[in-house]
Amino acid sequence: IDDDSSRVIRKVVVRASHMEIAPPSILDTLRRLILEDGVTTAICVPYFLSPGKHATIDVPQLIDEAREILNEEGLLDYVYEGGDDGDGGDGGRVEIRSSKALGSNVDGMLKVVDGLVRNTLDDGTTSGIIFDDMRDRDDDNVQESKEEEQQRELTNRITLLEGNIDEAEKEVHKYTNRATLLESMLQTKARRAKTLANRVAVMEDAMMRLKDRSRKEREENEKRMDEEERTFAARVANLTEDAEGIRREK
């Protein structure tokens, strides 16, 4: 039972794995813990004597990749057999966590080394020895590790910014292509509008000419009808005069 009485640790299993080359791998060990041991929480402890690249970058990355693969395989979901509710059991998801590297606790590691040296000498004359050189070197290593970590973080940020710049350039290129396409479409529509405007102008000109022609024909017809009416009236007048002359002669 843990310090918190509400939490019960049913089983603790310890298994080892290797980062590379030698089996079993981190993925294989995690899969075995889930399938064979039925764990619901897996805590990965990088077993390195100093917080270097493997402990701070490579191993956490391998753990993340293993978590993704196990999730895709559907192994992170579990069900307790025979739950309290009587309907088959409670379920949840397997937690995969990662602690700091074993060597990240510099003071603790120095105490271990101090104890090993004392046991080796085992003559009682080293009780007052303080391993200043070792501590200084370890502090230097920690400082270098911190600087390396900061450098890696800066490099990762630069890489991320470069990636964002690449994405932005792709977006700009995409929208530039769209703008070019829209410009081409607008130019095509402008040419079509100009063609339609020319056709309308031609039709208006044709209509004006047709109106002028119709007006001239109407005026000519009216003029011809007036002349014909005058001619007819003159003929009628002549005929009337001739008829009157004939009548008077009779």
Short mmCIF file of the C-alpha atoms (twelve columns), coordinates in Angstrom:
data_MODEL
# 
_entry.id   MODEL 
# 
loop_
_atom_site.group_PDB 
_atom_site.id 
_atom_site.type_symbol 
_atom_site.label_atom_id 
_atom_site.label_alt_id 
_atom_site.label_comp_id 
_atom_site.label_asym_id 
_atom_site.label_seq_id 
_atom_site.Cartn_x 
_atom_site.Cartn_y 
_atom_site.Cartn_z 
_atom_site.pdbx_PDB_model_num 
ATOM 1   C CA . ILE A 1   0.000   0.000   0.000    1 
ATOM 2   C CA . ASP A 2   1.350   3.414   -0.978   1 
ATOM 3   C CA . ASP A 3   1.540   6.429   1.364    1 
ATOM 4   C CA . ASP A 4   -1.836  7.404   -0.014   1 
ATOM 5   C CA . SER A 5   -4.098  4.688   1.379    1 
ATOM 6   C CA . SER A 6   -6.455  5.075   -1.591   1 
ATOM 7   C CA . ARG A 7   -3.794  3.783   -3.948   1 
ATOM 8   C CA . VAL A 8   -2.887  0.085   -3.932   1 
ATOM 9   C CA . ILE A 9   0.117   -1.276  -5.836   1 
ATOM 10  C CA . ARG A 10  -0.948  -4.753  -6.929   1 
ATOM 11  C CA . LYS A 11  2.332   -5.886  -8.492   1 
ATOM 12  C CA . VAL A 12  5.770   -4.472  -9.202   1 
ATOM 13  C CA . VAL A 13  7.813   -5.927  -12.064  1 
ATOM 14  C CA . VAL A 14  11.355  -4.894  -12.983  1 
ATOM 15  C CA . ARG A 15  12.704  -5.674  -16.439  1 
ATOM 16  C CA . ALA A 16  15.735  -4.420  -18.350  1 
ATOM 17  C CA . SER A 17  16.021  -3.318  -21.988  1 
ATOM 18  C CA . HIS A 18  18.673  -1.910  -24.277  1 
ATOM 19  C CA . MET A 19  18.723  1.240   -26.346  1 
ATOM 20  C CA . GLU A 20  20.297  -0.425  -29.385  1 
ATOM 21  C CA . ILE A 21  22.260  -3.424  -30.721  1 
ATOM 22  C CA . ALA A 22  21.547  -5.921  -27.891  1 
ATOM 23  C CA . PRO A 23  18.059  -7.331  -27.263  1 
ATOM 24  C CA . PRO A 24  15.548  -6.856  -25.810  1 
ATOM 25  C CA . SER A 25  14.710  -3.408  -27.122  1 
ATOM 26  C CA . ILE A 26  12.698  -0.814  -25.227  1 
ATOM 27  C CA . LEU A 27  9.645   -1.586  -27.367  1 
ATOM 28  C CA . ASP A 28  9.938   -5.347  -26.810  1 
ATOM 29  C CA . THR A 29  10.280  -4.945  -23.032  1 
ATOM 30  C CA . LEU A 30  7.302   -2.582  -22.798  1 
ATOM 31  C CA . ARG A 31  5.208   -4.942  -24.915  1 
ATOM 32  C CA . ARG A 32  6.194   -7.864  -22.644  1 
ATOM 33  C CA . LEU A 33  5.347   -5.873  -19.513  1 
ATOM 34  C CA . ILE A 34  1.872   -5.226  -20.895  1 
ATOM 35  C CA . LEU A 35  1.113   -8.603  -22.448  1 
ATOM 36  C CA . GLU A 36  2.816   -10.969 -19.994  1 
ATOM 37  C CA . ASP A 37  2.939   -9.003  -16.735  1 
ATOM 38  C CA . GLY A 38  -0.274  -7.027  -17.158  1 
ATOM 39  C CA . VAL A 39  1.160   -3.752  -15.898  1 
ATOM 40  C CA . THR A 40  -0.977  -0.626  -15.969  1 
ATOM 41  C CA . THR A 41  1.874   1.811   -15.358  1 
ATOM 42  C CA . ALA A 42  5.388   1.463   -16.769  1 
ATOM 43  C CA . ILE A 43  8.148   3.735   -15.467  1 
ATOM 44  C CA . CYS A 44  11.278  3.809   -17.620  1 
ATOM 45  C CA . VAL A 45  14.510  4.686   -15.785  1 
ATOM 46  C CA . PRO A 46  17.423  5.512   -18.129  1 
ATOM 47  C CA . TYR A 47  20.289  3.584   -16.541  1 
ATOM 48  C CA . PHE A 48  23.137  5.961   -17.386  1 
ATOM 49  C CA . LEU A 49  25.797  7.284   -15.041  1 
ATOM 50  C CA . SER A 50  25.553  10.825  -16.443  1 
ATOM 51  C CA . PRO A 51  22.784  12.858  -18.107  1 
ATOM 52  C CA . GLY A 52  24.269  12.784  -21.607  1 
ATOM 53  C CA . LYS A 53  22.733  12.648  -25.091  1 
ATOM 54  C CA . HIS A 54  21.498  9.054   -24.808  1 
ATOM 55  C CA . ALA A 55  19.780  9.673   -21.480  1 
ATOM 56  C CA . THR A 56  18.240  13.056  -22.324  1 
ATOM 57  C CA . ILE A 57  17.382  12.681  -26.023  1 
ATOM 58  C CA . ASP A 58  17.793  9.230   -27.568  1 
ATOM 59  C CA . VAL A 59  16.097  7.103   -24.907  1 
ATOM 60  C CA . PRO A 60  13.106  9.478   -24.372  1 
ATOM 61  C CA . GLN A 61  12.623  9.512   -28.140  1 
ATOM 62  C CA . LEU A 62  12.669  5.704   -28.280  1 
ATOM 63  C CA . ILE A 63  10.139  5.576   -25.426  1 
ATOM 64  C CA . ASP A 64  7.835   7.996   -27.275  1 
ATOM 65  C CA . GLU A 65  8.122   5.933   -30.465  1 
ATOM 66  C CA . ALA A 66  7.390   2.732   -28.520  1 
ATOM 67  C CA . ARG A 67  4.338   4.378   -26.926  1 
ATOM 68  C CA . GLU A 68  2.990   5.334   -30.354  1 
ATOM 69  C CA . ILE A 69  3.527   1.818   -31.749  1 
ATOM 70  C CA . LEU A 70  1.859   0.172   -28.730  1 
ATOM 71  C CA . ASN A 71  -1.043  2.589   -29.047  1 
ATOM 72  C CA . GLU A 72  -1.445  1.675   -32.716  1 
ATOM 73  C CA . GLU A 73  -1.392  -2.001  -31.717  1 
ATOM 74  C CA . GLY A 74  -4.185  -1.297  -29.236  1 
ATOM 75  C CA . LEU A 75  -2.140  -2.524  -26.244  1 
ATOM 76  C CA . LEU A 76  -2.499  0.610   -24.128  1 
ATOM 77  C CA . ASP A 77  -6.170  -0.060  -23.343  1 
ATOM 78  C CA . TYR A 78  -6.889  -2.555  -20.568  1 
ATOM 79  C CA . VAL A 79  -9.855  -3.944  -18.592  1 
ATOM 80  C CA . TYR A 80  -9.803  -5.297  -15.025  1 
ATOM 81  C CA . GLU A 81  -11.308 -8.736  -14.772  1 
ATOM 82  C CA . GLY A 82  -14.328 -8.881  -12.443  1 
ATOM 83  C CA . GLY A 83  -14.769 -5.270  -11.396  1 
ATOM 84  C CA . ASP A 84  -16.761 -4.114  -8.416   1 
ATOM 85  C CA . ASP A 85  -19.669 -3.075  -10.583  1 
ATOM 86  C CA . GLY A 86  -20.260 -6.680  -11.660  1 
ATOM 87  C CA . ASP A 87  -20.579 -5.912  -15.363  1 
ATOM 88  C CA . GLY A 88  -17.222 -7.183  -16.559  1 
ATOM 89  C CA . GLY A 89  -14.695 -4.865  -14.924  1 
ATOM 90  C CA . ASP A 90  -13.236 -1.378  -15.037  1 
ATOM 91  C CA . GLY A 91  -10.835 -0.226  -17.739  1 
ATOM 92  C CA . GLY A 92  -8.239  2.393   -18.448  1 
ATOM 93  C CA . ARG A 93  -5.079  3.116   -20.353  1 
ATOM 94  C CA . VAL A 94  -1.571  1.950   -19.665  1 
ATOM 95  C CA . GLU A 95  0.669   4.831   -18.605  1 
ATOM 96  C CA . ILE A 96  4.251   4.859   -19.878  1 
ATOM 97  C CA . ARG A 97  6.375   7.359   -17.998  1 
ATOM 98  C CA . SER A 98  10.075  8.184   -18.023  1 
ATOM 99  C CA . SER A 99  12.213  9.345   -15.118  1 
ATOM 100 C CA . LYS A 100 15.468  11.255  -15.203  1 
ATOM 101 C CA . ALA A 101 18.662  9.331   -15.852  1 
ATOM 102 C CA . LEU A 102 20.232  7.496   -12.933  1 
ATOM 103 C CA . GLY A 103 23.315  9.721   -13.140  1 
ATOM 104 C CA . SER A 104 21.310  12.958  -13.026  1 
ATOM 105 C CA . ASN A 105 21.534  12.825  -9.207   1 
ATOM 106 C CA . VAL A 106 25.191  13.865  -9.073   1 
ATOM 107 C CA . ASP A 107 25.417  14.051  -5.280   1 
ATOM 108 C CA . GLY A 108 23.943  10.591  -4.907   1 
ATOM 109 C CA . MET A 109 26.329  9.142   -7.488   1 
ATOM 110 C CA . LEU A 110 29.295  10.765  -5.715   1 
ATOM 111 C CA . LYS A 111 28.214  9.168   -2.470   1 
ATOM 112 C CA . VAL A 112 28.053  5.791   -4.201   1 
ATOM 113 C CA . VAL A 113 31.535  6.280   -5.657   1 
ATOM 114 C CA . ASP A 114 32.809  7.452   -2.281   1 
ATOM 115 C CA . GLY A 115 31.418  4.332   -0.654   1 
ATOM 116 C CA . LEU A 116 32.983  2.068   -3.284   1 
ATOM 117 C CA . VAL A 117 36.393  3.692   -2.806   1 
ATOM 118 C CA . ARG A 118 36.119  3.460   0.969    1 
ATOM 119 C CA . ASN A 119 35.182  -0.206  0.784    1 
ATOM 120 C CA . THR A 120 38.102  -0.862  -1.546   1 
ATOM 121 C CA . LEU A 121 40.646  0.833   0.679    1 
ATOM 122 C CA . ASP A 122 39.018  -0.568  3.810    1 
ATOM 123 C CA . ASP A 123 41.779  0.617   6.125    1 
ATOM 124 C CA . GLY A 124 40.000  3.433   7.925    1 
ATOM 125 C CA . THR A 125 42.418  6.116   6.687    1 
ATOM 126 C CA . THR A 126 40.050  7.620   4.137    1 
ATOM 127 C CA . SER A 127 37.296  8.637   6.502    1 
ATOM 128 C CA . GLY A 128 38.161  12.280  6.063    1 
ATOM 129 C CA . ILE A 129 38.814  12.249  2.316    1 
ATOM 130 C CA . ILE A 130 36.647  14.509  0.232    1 
ATOM 131 C CA . PHE A 131 36.723  13.796  -3.476   1 
ATOM 132 C CA . ASP A 132 36.984  17.416  -4.576   1 
ATOM 133 C CA . ASP A 133 38.594  16.604  -7.915   1 
ATOM 134 C CA . MET A 134 35.889  14.106  -8.742   1 
ATOM 135 C CA . ARG A 135 33.166  16.502  -7.675   1 
ATOM 136 C CA . ASP A 136 34.761  19.285  -9.738   1 
ATOM 137 C CA . ARG A 137 34.991  17.051  -12.779  1 
ATOM 138 C CA . ASP A 138 31.409  15.918  -12.300  1 
ATOM 139 C CA . ASP A 139 30.274  19.520  -11.929  1 
ATOM 140 C CA . ASP A 140 32.133  20.309  -15.143  1 
ATOM 141 C CA . ASN A 141 30.404  17.385  -16.832  1 
ATOM 142 C CA . VAL A 142 27.028  18.570  -15.583  1 
ATOM 143 C CA . GLN A 143 27.777  22.086  -16.803  1 
ATOM 144 C CA . GLU A 144 28.861  20.728  -20.181  1 
ATOM 145 C CA . SER A 145 25.732  18.602  -20.326  1 
ATOM 146 C CA . LYS A 146 23.612  21.650  -19.547  1 
ATOM 147 C CA . GLU A 147 25.413  23.643  -22.215  1 
ATOM 148 C CA . GLU A 148 24.976  20.791  -24.686  1 
ATOM 149 C CA . GLU A 149 21.307  20.544  -23.800  1 
ATOM 150 C CA . GLN A 150 20.889  24.311  -24.271  1 
ATOM 151 C CA . GLN A 151 22.726  24.061  -27.580  1 
ATOM 152 C CA . ARG A 152 20.468  21.200  -28.666  1 
ATOM 153 C CA . GLU A 153 17.408  23.149  -27.584  1 
ATOM 154 C CA . LEU A 154 18.625  26.148  -29.573  1 
ATOM 155 C CA . THR A 155 19.332  23.916  -32.560  1 
ATOM 156 C CA . ASN A 156 15.859  22.376  -32.276  1 
ATOM 157 C CA . ARG A 157 14.304  25.842  -32.141  1 
ATOM 158 C CA . ILE A 158 16.299  26.913  -35.189  1 
ATOM 159 C CA . THR A 159 15.215  23.740  -36.991  1 
ATOM 160 C CA . LEU A 160 11.615  24.425  -35.998  1 
ATOM 161 C CA . LEU A 161 11.884  28.010  -37.238  1 
ATOM 162 C CA . GLU A 162 13.414  26.798  -40.499  1 
ATOM 163 C CA . GLY A 163 10.562  24.341  -40.832  1 
ATOM 164 C CA . ASN A 164 8.061   27.132  -40.179  1 
ATOM 165 C CA . ILE A 165 9.832   29.289  -42.766  1 
ATOM 166 C CA . ASP A 166 9.647   26.427  -45.278  1 
ATOM 167 C CA . GLU A 167 5.943   26.000  -44.541  1 
ATOM 168 C CA . ALA A 168 5.422   29.750  -44.896  1 
ATOM 169 C CA . GLU A 169 7.275   29.726  -48.218  1 
ATOM 170 C CA . LYS A 170 5.083   26.849  -49.386  1 
ATOM 171 C CA . GLU A 171 1.976   28.770  -48.354  1 
ATOM 172 C CA . VAL A 172 3.249   31.902  -50.108  1 
ATOM 173 C CA . HIS A 173 4.022   29.852  -53.220  1 
ATOM 174 C CA . LYS A 174 0.565   28.277  -53.081  1 
ATOM 175 C CA . TYR A 175 -1.200  31.625  -52.721  1 
ATOM 176 C CA . THR A 176 1.056   33.124  -55.406  1 
ATOM 177 C CA . ASN A 177 -0.055  30.374  -57.779  1 
ATOM 178 C CA . ARG A 178 -3.665  31.033  -56.820  1 
ATOM 179 C CA . ALA A 179 -3.178  34.761  -57.387  1 
ATOM 180 C CA . THR A 180 -1.609  34.060  -60.785  1 
ATOM 181 C CA . LEU A 181 -4.528  31.793  -61.681  1 
ATOM 182 C CA . LEU A 182 -7.049  34.404  -60.545  1 
ATOM 183 C CA . GLU A 183 -5.208  37.092  -62.502  1 
ATOM 184 C CA . SER A 184 -5.310  34.902  -65.614  1 
ATOM 185 C CA . MET A 185 -9.033  34.269  -65.081  1 
ATOM 186 C CA . LEU A 186 -9.659  37.985  -64.636  1 
ATOM 187 C CA . GLN A 187 -7.702  38.763  -67.803  1 
ATOM 188 C CA . THR A 188 -9.738  36.152  -69.698  1 
ATOM 189 C CA . LYS A 189 -12.978 37.617  -68.354  1 
ATOM 190 C CA . ALA A 190 -11.768 41.119  -69.221  1 
ATOM 191 C CA . ARG A 191 -11.070 39.987  -72.805  1 
ATOM 192 C CA . ARG A 192 -14.524 38.403  -72.994  1 
ATOM 193 C CA . ALA A 193 -16.112 41.579  -71.621  1 
ATOM 194 C CA . LYS A 194 -14.217 43.641  -74.175  1 
ATOM 195 C CA . THR A 195 -15.388 41.301  -76.948  1 
ATOM 196 C CA . LEU A 196 -18.972 41.591  -75.730  1 
ATOM 197 C CA . ALA A 197 -18.633 45.370  -75.564  1 
ATOM 198 C CA . ASN A 198 -17.359 45.400  -79.157  1 
ATOM 199 C CA . ARG A 199 -20.260 43.216  -80.243  1 
ATOM 200 C CA . VAL A 200 -22.710 45.502  -78.479  1 
ATOM 201 C CA . ALA A 201 -21.120 48.505  -80.183  1 
ATOM 202 C CA . VAL A 202 -21.402 46.774  -83.573  1 
ATOM 203 C CA . MET A 203 -25.029 45.895  -82.876  1 
ATOM 204 C CA . GLU A 204 -25.806 49.451  -81.788  1 
ATOM 205 C CA . ASP A 205 -24.173 50.787  -84.945  1 
ATOM 206 C CA . ALA A 206 -26.172 48.317  -87.033  1 
ATOM 207 C CA . MET A 207 -29.361 49.356  -85.240  1 
ATOM 208 C CA . MET A 208 -28.601 53.031  -85.894  1 
ATOM 209 C CA . ARG A 209 -27.998 52.331  -89.554  1 
ATOM 210 C CA . LEU A 210 -31.172 50.289  -89.724  1 
ATOM 211 C CA . LYS A 211 -33.109 53.134  -88.120  1 
ATOM 212 C CA . ASP A 212 -31.614 55.667  -90.534  1 
ATOM 213 C CA . ARG A 213 -32.440 53.435  -93.467  1 
ATOM 214 C CA . SER A 214 -35.965 52.891  -92.200  1 
ATOM 215 C CA . ARG A 215 -36.425 56.643  -91.696  1 
ATOM 216 C CA . LYS A 216 -35.166 57.439  -95.169  1 
ATOM 217 C CA . GLU A 217 -37.406 54.783  -96.712  1 
ATOM 218 C CA . ARG A 218 -40.376 56.154  -94.774  1 
ATOM 219 C CA . GLU A 219 -39.612 59.706  -95.880  1 
ATOM 220 C CA . GLU A 220 -39.211 58.564  -99.485  1 
ATOM 221 C CA . ASN A 221 -42.491 56.636  -99.306  1 
ATOM 222 C CA . GLU A 222 -44.283 59.661  -97.852  1 
ATOM 223 C CA . LYS A 223 -42.802 61.892  -100.536 1 
ATOM 224 C CA . ARG A 224 -43.784 59.463  -103.285 1 
ATOM 225 C CA . MET A 225 -47.318 59.138  -101.866 1 
ATOM 226 C CA . ASP A 226 -47.611 62.949  -101.743 1 
ATOM 227 C CA . GLU A 227 -46.542 63.199  -105.364 1 
ATOM 228 C CA . GLU A 228 -48.943 60.431  -106.359 1 
ATOM 229 C CA . GLU A 229 -51.782 62.149  -104.475 1 
ATOM 230 C CA . ARG A 230 -51.012 65.455  -106.193 1 
ATOM 231 C CA . THR A 231 -50.852 63.738  -109.585 1 
ATOM 232 C CA . PHE A 232 -54.124 61.925  -108.881 1 
ATOM 233 C CA . ALA A 233 -55.775 65.150  -107.758 1 
ATOM 234 C CA . ALA A 234 -54.564 66.916  -110.898 1 
ATOM 235 C CA . ARG A 235 -55.926 64.135  -113.058 1 
ATOM 236 C CA . VAL A 236 -59.244 64.241  -111.225 1 
ATOM 237 C CA . ALA A 237 -59.372 67.996  -111.691 1 
ATOM 238 C CA . ASN A 238 -58.623 67.624  -115.406 1 
ATOM 239 C CA . LEU A 239 -61.251 64.940  -115.796 1 
ATOM 240 C CA . THR A 240 -63.767 67.074  -113.923 1 
ATOM 241 C CA . GLU A 241 -62.985 70.027  -116.138 1 
ATOM 242 C CA . ASP A 242 -63.315 67.911  -119.261 1 
ATOM 243 C CA . ALA A 243 -66.619 66.524  -118.038 1 
ATOM 244 C CA . GLU A 244 -67.916 70.044  -117.391 1 
ATOM 245 C CA . GLY A 245 -66.843 71.144  -120.874 1 
ATOM 246 C CA . ILE A 246 -68.598 68.191  -122.455 1 
ATOM 247 C CA . ARG A 247 -71.694 68.852  -120.406 1 
ATOM 248 C CA . ARG A 248 -71.765 72.495  -121.473 1 
ATOM 249 C CA . GLU A 249 -71.322 71.590  -125.103 1 
ATOM 250 C CA . LYS A 250 -74.339 69.297  -124.888 1 
# 
